[in-house]
Short mmCIF file of C-alpha atoms in Angstrom, two decimals:
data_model
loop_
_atom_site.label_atom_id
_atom_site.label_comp_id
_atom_site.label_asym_id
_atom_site.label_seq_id
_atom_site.Cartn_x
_atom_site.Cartn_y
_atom_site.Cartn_z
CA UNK V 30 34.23 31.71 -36.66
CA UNK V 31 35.20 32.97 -40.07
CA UNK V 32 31.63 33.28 -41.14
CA UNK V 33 30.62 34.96 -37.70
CA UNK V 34 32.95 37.58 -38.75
CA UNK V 35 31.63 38.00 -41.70
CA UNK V 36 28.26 38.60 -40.32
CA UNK V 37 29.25 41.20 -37.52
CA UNK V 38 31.43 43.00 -40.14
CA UNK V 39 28.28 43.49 -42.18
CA UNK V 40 25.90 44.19 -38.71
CA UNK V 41 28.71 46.91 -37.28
CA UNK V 42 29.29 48.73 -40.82
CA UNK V 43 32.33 49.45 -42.19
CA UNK V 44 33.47 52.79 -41.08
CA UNK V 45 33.82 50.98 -37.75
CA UNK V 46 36.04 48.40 -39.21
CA UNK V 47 38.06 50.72 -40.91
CA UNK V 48 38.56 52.79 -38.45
CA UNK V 49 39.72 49.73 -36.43
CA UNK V 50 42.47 48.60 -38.50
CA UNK V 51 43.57 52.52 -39.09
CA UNK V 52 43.98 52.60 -35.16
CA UNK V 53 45.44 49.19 -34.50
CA UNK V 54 48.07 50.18 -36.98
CA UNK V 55 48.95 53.24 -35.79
CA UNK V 56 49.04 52.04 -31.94
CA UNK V 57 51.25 49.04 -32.72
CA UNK V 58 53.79 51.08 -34.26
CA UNK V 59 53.51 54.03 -31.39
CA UNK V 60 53.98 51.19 -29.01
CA UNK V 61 57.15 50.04 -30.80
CA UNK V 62 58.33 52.79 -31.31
CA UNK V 63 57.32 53.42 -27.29
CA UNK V 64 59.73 50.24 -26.49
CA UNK V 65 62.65 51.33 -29.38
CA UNK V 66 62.78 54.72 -28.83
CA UNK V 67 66.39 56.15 -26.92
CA UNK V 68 64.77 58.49 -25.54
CA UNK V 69 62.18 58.67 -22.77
CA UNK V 70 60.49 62.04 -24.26
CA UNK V 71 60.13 60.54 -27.64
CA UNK V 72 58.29 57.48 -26.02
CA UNK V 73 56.08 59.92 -23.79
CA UNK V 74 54.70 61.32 -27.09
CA UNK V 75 54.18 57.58 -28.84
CA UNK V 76 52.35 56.62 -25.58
CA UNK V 77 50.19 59.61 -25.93
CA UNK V 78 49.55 58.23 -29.24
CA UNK V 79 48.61 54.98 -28.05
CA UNK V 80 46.23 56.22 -25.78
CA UNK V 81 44.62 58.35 -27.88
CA UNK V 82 43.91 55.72 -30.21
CA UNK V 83 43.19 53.44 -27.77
CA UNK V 84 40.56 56.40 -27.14
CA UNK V 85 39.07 56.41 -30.00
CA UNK V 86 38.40 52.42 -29.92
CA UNK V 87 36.36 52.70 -26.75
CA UNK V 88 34.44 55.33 -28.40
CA UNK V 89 34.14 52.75 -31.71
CA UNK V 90 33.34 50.04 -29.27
CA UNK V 91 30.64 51.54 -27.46
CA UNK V 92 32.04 52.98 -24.71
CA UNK V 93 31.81 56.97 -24.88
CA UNK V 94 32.24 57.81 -20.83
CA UNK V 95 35.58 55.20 -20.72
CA UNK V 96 37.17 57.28 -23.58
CA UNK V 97 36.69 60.46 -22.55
CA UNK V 98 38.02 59.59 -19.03
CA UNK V 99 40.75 57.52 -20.71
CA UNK V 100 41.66 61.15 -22.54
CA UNK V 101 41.29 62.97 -19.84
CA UNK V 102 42.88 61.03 -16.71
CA UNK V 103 45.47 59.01 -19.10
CA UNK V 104 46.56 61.35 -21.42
CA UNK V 105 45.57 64.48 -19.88
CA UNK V 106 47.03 63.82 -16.08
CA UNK V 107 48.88 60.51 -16.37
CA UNK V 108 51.45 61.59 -19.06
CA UNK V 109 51.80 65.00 -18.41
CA UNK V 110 53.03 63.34 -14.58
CA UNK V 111 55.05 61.79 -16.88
CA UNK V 112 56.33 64.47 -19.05
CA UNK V 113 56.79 66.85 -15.90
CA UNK V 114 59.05 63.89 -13.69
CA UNK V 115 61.10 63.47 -17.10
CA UNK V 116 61.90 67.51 -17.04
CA UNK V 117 63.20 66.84 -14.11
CA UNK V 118 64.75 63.73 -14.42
CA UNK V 119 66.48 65.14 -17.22
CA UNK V 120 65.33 65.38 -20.85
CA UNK V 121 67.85 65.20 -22.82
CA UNK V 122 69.60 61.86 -21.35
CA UNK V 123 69.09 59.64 -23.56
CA UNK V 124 69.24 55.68 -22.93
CA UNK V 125 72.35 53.94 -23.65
CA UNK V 126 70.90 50.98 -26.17
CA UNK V 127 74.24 48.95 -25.02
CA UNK V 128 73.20 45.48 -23.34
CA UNK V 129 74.45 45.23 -19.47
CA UNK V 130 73.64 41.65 -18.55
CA UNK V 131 74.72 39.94 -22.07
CA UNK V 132 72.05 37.71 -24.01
CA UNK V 133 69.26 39.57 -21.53
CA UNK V 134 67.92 41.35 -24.64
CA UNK V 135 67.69 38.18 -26.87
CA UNK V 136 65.97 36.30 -23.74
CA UNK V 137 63.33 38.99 -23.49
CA UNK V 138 62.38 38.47 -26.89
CA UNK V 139 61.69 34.73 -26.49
CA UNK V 140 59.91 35.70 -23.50
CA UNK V 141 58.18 37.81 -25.33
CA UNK V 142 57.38 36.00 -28.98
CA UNK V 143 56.66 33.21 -26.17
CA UNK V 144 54.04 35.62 -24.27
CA UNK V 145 52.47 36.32 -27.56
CA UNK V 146 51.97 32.50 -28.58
CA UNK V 147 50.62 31.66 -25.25
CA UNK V 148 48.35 34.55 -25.49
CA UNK V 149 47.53 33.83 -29.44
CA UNK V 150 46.63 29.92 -28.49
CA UNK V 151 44.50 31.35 -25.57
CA UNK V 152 42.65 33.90 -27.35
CA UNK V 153 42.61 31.46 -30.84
CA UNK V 154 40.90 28.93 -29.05
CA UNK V 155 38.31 30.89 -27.14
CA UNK V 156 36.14 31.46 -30.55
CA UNK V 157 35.06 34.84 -29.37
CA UNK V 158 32.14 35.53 -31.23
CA UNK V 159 30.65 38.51 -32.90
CA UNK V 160 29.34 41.36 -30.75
CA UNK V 161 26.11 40.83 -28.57
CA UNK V 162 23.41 43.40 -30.02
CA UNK V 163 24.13 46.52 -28.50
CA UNK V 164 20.97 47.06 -25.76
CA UNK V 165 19.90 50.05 -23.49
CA UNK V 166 23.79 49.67 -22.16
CA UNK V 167 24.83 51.11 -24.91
CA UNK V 168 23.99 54.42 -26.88
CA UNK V 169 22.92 57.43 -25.39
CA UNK V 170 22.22 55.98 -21.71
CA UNK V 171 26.30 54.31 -21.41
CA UNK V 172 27.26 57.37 -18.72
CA UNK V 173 23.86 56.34 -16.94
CA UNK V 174 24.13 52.99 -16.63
CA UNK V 175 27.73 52.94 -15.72
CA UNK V 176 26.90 55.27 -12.59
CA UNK V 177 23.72 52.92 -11.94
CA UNK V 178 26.24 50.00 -12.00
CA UNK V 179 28.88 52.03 -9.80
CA UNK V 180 26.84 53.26 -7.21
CA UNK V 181 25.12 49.72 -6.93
CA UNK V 182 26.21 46.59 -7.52
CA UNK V 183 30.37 48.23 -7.59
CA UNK V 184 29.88 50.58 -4.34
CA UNK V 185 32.40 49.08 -2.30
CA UNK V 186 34.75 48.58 -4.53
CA UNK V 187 34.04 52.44 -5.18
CA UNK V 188 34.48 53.76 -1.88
CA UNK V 189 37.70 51.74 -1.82
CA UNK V 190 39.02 53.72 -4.99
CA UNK V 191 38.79 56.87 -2.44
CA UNK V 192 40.85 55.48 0.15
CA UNK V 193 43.48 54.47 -2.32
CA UNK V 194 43.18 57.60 -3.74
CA UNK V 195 43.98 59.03 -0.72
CA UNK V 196 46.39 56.83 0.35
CA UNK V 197 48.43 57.30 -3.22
CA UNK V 198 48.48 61.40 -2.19
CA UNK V 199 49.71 60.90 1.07
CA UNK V 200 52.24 58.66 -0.11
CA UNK V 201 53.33 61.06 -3.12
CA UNK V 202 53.30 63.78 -0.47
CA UNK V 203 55.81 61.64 1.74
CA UNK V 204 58.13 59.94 -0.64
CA UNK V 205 58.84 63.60 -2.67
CA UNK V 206 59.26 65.45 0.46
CA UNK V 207 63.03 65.79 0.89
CA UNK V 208 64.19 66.35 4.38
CA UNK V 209 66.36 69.16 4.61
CA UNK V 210 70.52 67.96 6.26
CA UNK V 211 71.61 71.17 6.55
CA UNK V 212 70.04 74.34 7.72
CA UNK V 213 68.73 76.70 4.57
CA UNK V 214 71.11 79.18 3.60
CA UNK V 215 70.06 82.38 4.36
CA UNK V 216 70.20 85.73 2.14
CA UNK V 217 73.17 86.86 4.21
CA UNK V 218 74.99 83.67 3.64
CA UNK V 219 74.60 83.28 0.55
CA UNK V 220 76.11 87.01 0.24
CA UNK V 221 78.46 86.36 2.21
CA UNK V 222 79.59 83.28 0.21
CA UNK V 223 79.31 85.22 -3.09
CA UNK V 224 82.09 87.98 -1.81
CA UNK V 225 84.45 85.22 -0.47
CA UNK V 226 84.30 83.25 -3.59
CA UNK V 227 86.28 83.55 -6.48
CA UNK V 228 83.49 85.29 -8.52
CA UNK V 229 81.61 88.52 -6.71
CA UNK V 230 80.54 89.88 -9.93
CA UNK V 231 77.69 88.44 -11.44
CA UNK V 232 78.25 85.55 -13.88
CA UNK V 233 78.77 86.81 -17.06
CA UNK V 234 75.36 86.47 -19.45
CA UNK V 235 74.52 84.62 -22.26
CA UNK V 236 75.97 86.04 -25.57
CA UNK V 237 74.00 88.30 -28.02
CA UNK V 238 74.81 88.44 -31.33
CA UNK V 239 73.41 89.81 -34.72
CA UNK V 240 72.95 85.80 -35.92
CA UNK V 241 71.32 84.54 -32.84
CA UNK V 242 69.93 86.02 -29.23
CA UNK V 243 69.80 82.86 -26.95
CA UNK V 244 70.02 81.33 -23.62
CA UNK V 245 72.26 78.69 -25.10
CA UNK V 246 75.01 81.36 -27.11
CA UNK V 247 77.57 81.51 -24.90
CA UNK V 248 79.41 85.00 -24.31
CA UNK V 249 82.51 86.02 -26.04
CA UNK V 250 85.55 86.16 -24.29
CA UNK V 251 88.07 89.27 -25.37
CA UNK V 252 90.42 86.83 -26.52
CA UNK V 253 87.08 84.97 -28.75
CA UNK V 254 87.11 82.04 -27.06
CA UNK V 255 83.72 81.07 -25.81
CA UNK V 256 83.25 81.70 -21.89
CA UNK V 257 81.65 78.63 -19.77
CA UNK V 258 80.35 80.57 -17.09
CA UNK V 259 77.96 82.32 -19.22
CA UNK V 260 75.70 79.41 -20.22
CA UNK V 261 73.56 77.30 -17.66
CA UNK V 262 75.54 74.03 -17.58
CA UNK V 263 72.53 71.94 -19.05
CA UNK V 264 72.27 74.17 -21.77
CA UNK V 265 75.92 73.92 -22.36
CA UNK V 266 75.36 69.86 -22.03
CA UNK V 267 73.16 70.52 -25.37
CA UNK V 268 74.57 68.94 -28.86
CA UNK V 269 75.91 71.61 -30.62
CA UNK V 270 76.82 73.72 -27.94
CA UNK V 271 79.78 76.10 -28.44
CA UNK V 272 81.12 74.61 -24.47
CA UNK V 273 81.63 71.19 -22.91
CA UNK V 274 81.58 72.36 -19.52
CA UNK V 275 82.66 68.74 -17.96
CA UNK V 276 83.71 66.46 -20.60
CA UNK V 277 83.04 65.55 -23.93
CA UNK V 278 79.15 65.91 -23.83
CA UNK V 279 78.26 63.37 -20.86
CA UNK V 280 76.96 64.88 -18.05
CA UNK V 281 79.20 64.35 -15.38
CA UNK V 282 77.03 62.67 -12.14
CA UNK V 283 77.53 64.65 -8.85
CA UNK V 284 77.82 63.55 -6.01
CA UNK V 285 74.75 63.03 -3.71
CA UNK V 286 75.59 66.08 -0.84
CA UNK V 287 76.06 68.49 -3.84
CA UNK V 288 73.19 70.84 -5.09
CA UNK V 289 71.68 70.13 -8.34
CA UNK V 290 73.53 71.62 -11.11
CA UNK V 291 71.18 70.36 -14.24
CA UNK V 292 67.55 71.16 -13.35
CA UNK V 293 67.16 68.32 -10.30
CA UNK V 294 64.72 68.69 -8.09
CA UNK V 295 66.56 70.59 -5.46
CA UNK V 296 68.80 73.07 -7.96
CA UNK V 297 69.07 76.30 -6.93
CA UNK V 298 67.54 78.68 -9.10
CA UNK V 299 71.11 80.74 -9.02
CA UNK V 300 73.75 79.80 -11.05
CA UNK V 301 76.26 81.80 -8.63
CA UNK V 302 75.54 79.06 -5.70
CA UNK V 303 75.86 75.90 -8.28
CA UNK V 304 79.37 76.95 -9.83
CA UNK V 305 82.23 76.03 -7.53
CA UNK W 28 33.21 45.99 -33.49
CA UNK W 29 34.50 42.82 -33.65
CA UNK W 30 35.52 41.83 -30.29
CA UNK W 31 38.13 39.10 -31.33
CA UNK W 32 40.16 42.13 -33.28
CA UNK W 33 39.88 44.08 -30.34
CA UNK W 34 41.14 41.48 -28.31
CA UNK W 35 43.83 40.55 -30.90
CA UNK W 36 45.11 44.03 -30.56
CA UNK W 37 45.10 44.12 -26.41
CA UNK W 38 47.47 41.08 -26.94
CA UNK W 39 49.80 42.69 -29.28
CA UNK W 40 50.06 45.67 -27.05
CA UNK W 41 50.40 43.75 -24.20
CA UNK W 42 53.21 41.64 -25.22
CA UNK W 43 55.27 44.92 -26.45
CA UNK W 44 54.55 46.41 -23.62
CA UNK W 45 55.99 43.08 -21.78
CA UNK W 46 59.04 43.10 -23.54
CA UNK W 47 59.56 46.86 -23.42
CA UNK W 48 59.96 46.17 -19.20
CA UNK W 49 62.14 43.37 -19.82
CA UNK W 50 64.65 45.19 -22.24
CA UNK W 51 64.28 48.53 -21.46
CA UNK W 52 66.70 49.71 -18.18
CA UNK W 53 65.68 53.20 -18.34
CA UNK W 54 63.18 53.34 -14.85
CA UNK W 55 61.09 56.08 -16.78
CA UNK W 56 60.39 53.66 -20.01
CA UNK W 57 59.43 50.62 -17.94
CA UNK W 58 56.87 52.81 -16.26
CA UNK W 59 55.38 53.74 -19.57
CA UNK W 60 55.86 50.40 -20.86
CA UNK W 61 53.19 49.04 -17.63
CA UNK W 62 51.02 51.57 -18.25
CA UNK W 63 51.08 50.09 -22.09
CA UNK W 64 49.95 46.55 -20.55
CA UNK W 65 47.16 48.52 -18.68
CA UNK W 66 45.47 50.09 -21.32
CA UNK W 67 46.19 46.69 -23.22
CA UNK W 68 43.68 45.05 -20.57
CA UNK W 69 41.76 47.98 -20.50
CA UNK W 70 41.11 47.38 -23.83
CA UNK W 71 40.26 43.79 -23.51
CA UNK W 72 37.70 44.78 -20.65
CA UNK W 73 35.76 47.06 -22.41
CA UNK W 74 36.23 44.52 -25.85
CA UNK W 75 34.25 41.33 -23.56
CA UNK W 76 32.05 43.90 -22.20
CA UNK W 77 31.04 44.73 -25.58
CA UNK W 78 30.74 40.83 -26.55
CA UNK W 79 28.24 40.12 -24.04
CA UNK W 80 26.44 43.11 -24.40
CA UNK W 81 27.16 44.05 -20.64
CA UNK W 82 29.05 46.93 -19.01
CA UNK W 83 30.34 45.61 -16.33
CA UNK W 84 33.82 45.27 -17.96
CA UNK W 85 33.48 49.16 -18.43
CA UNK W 86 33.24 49.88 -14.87
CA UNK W 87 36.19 47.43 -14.22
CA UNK W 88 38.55 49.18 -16.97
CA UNK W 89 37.26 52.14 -14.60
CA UNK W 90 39.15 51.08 -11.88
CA UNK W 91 41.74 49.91 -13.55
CA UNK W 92 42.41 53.45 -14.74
CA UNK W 93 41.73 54.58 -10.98
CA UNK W 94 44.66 52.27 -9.73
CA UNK W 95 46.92 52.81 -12.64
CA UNK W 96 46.74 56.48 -11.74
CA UNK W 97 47.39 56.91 -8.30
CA UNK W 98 50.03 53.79 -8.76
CA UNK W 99 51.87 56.15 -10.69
CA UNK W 100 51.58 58.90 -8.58
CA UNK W 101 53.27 56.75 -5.86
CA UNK W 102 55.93 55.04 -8.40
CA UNK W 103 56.64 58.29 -9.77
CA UNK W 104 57.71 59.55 -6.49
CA UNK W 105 59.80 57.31 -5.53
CA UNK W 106 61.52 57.39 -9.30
CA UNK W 107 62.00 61.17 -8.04
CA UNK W 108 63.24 60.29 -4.70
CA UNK W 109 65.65 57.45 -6.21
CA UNK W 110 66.97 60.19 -8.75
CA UNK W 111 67.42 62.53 -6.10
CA UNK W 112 70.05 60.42 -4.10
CA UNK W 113 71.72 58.58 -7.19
CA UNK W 114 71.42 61.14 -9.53
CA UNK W 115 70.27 58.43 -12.34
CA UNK W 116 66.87 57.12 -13.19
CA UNK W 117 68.63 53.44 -14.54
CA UNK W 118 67.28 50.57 -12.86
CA UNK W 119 70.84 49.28 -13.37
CA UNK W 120 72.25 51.68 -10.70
CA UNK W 121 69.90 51.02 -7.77
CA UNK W 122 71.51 47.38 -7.03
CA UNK W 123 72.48 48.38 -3.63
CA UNK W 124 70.08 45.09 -2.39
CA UNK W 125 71.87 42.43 -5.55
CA UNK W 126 73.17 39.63 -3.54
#
């Protein structure tokens, strides 16, 4: 096995190698960092990394159509799914690290150094060889082949892929659609509500001041003390905000019946209906 | 290309992305952490394919990438819809079924 090595490391060339070992590097580590990460954003970008190396090694391994779909539908559409659900979902909350179900993270890692062994006996004792040489299949005609290969021998399984496709939309379509309980609030009622409640004028605006124009400065108060109704409550939810609108930094979690207040899915896009 | 590397590799990712799902309790993470194990056995695919000189693990990683997409266009919305009621994307907080 050693020897066969040998041989298809001197058959492939060495760039190929290298550029092998520079990849599997750099997508291990992405991928730990992926699972070590607090925060969903930061393992967003390490996945991206992943896949773009993972890119790269179907390009090194002979497959030029699979990484260029792999860039475009994984990272391209796939993580930027991602990315857009986590805006919503909330950016900046970060994973508690703090075990709930006590000993469940050291039992995961057996599981998991037990995974790998199983897998490393499998794989060890399978004596994969070196590569077959590359013929027609690969080179120049890969994209034809594949679509003779598709549109032959995997046609069914093809025409499936369109029906799921379908079916995933439709189902996307349904499970995001949120029914609406009450009736939408018109212009006049939402007038109407402004006037009766405690604040007719508009909300005071963010502050502006020589050392920093932002959307996160909170306005001054005449007495100097910063004024919460100026900043958008995520914003003020920031580290290093001048406010703690609910407590000390965590966001507080409404209840279900009340609008969104930090960026969900159904906030209002006025801050005059959120504050009560 | 050395397909036993390549396959060496899927492995490794695969068995992170394993035990990112099993520690991880954030419902957005675990997501990412499957998709990990996909392109894992992606990767194995198109290694094989490459071994035996075929491409017939290439189409297969195909559809793999087909189904991993529109299965997180589905598992994505109901992650949304879950949010939307609980206000938390923790898999610890959905437990209304436990018992």
């Amino acid at each position: 096995m050693n020897a066969a090595h040998v041989l298809a490391a001197s058959t492939v060339g060495a760039g190929a190698v290298v550029a092998f070992w520079i990849l599997a590097v750099i997508s291990v580590a992405a991928a730990l960092g992926l699972v070590l990460a607090p925060r969903a954003v930061h393992g967003a970008v390490l996945l991206a990394v992943v896949m773009l190396s993972l890119a790269v090694l179907y390009g090194v391994a002979g497959a030029p159509f699979l990484a260029f779909v792999q860039i475009i539908v994984y990272t391209g559409a796939v993580l930027m799914l991602f990315l857009f659900v986590l805006m919503i979902v909330g950016v900046s909350a970060a994973d508690s690290m703090r075990e709930t179900i006590r000993g469940q993270r050291l039992a995961a890692g057996l599981a998991g150094i037990g995974l790998l062994v199983l897998l490393a006996l499998v794989v060890g004792h399978a004596a994969i060889g070196p590569a077959a040489p590359a013929g027609s299949n690969y080179g120049v005609l890969n994209v034809q082949r594949l679509a003779q290969l598709i549109f032959t021998r995997y046609v069914f399984p093809f025409e499936l892929t369109s029906a799921l496709l379908i079916t995933a939309a439709l189902g996307a379509m349904v499970l995001a659609h949120r029914e609406r309980t009450s009736p939408k609030p018109s212009q006049r009622d939402l007038a109407r509500q402004r006037v009766r409640g405690d604040h007719p004028a508009p909300l005071p605006g963010p502050g502006v001041y020589a050392r920093g124009d932002a959307a996160d400065m909170p306005a001054l108060l005449p007495d100097g003390t910063p004024s919460p109704l100026s900043l958008n409550p995520v914003m003020a939810r920031r580290r290093g905000s001048a406010i703690r609108v609910p407590g000390p930094g965590v966001p507080a979690p409404l209840p279900p019946g009340e609008p969104g207040k930090d960026g969900g899915p159904d906030a209002e896009p006025d801050r005059e209906g959120a504050h009560p | 290309m050395i397909p036993g590397d390549y396959v060496a590799l899927a492995v490794i990712l695969f068995v992170i992305g394993a035990v990112g799902v099993l520690i991880r309790r954030n419902a957005m993470v675990i997501f990412m952490c499957i998709e990990l194990m996909l392109n894992a056995v992606n990767l194995a695919f198109v290694a094989f394919a490459r071994l035996h000189g075929t491409i017939d693990g290439q189409v297969i990683a195909f559809f793999v990438m087909v189904v991993a997409a529109a299965e997180v266009v589905v598992g994505l919305a109901i992650l949304m819809a879950i949010f939307r009621s609980r206000r938390s994307a923790s898999v610890d907080d959905a437990n209304l079924l436990k018992y």
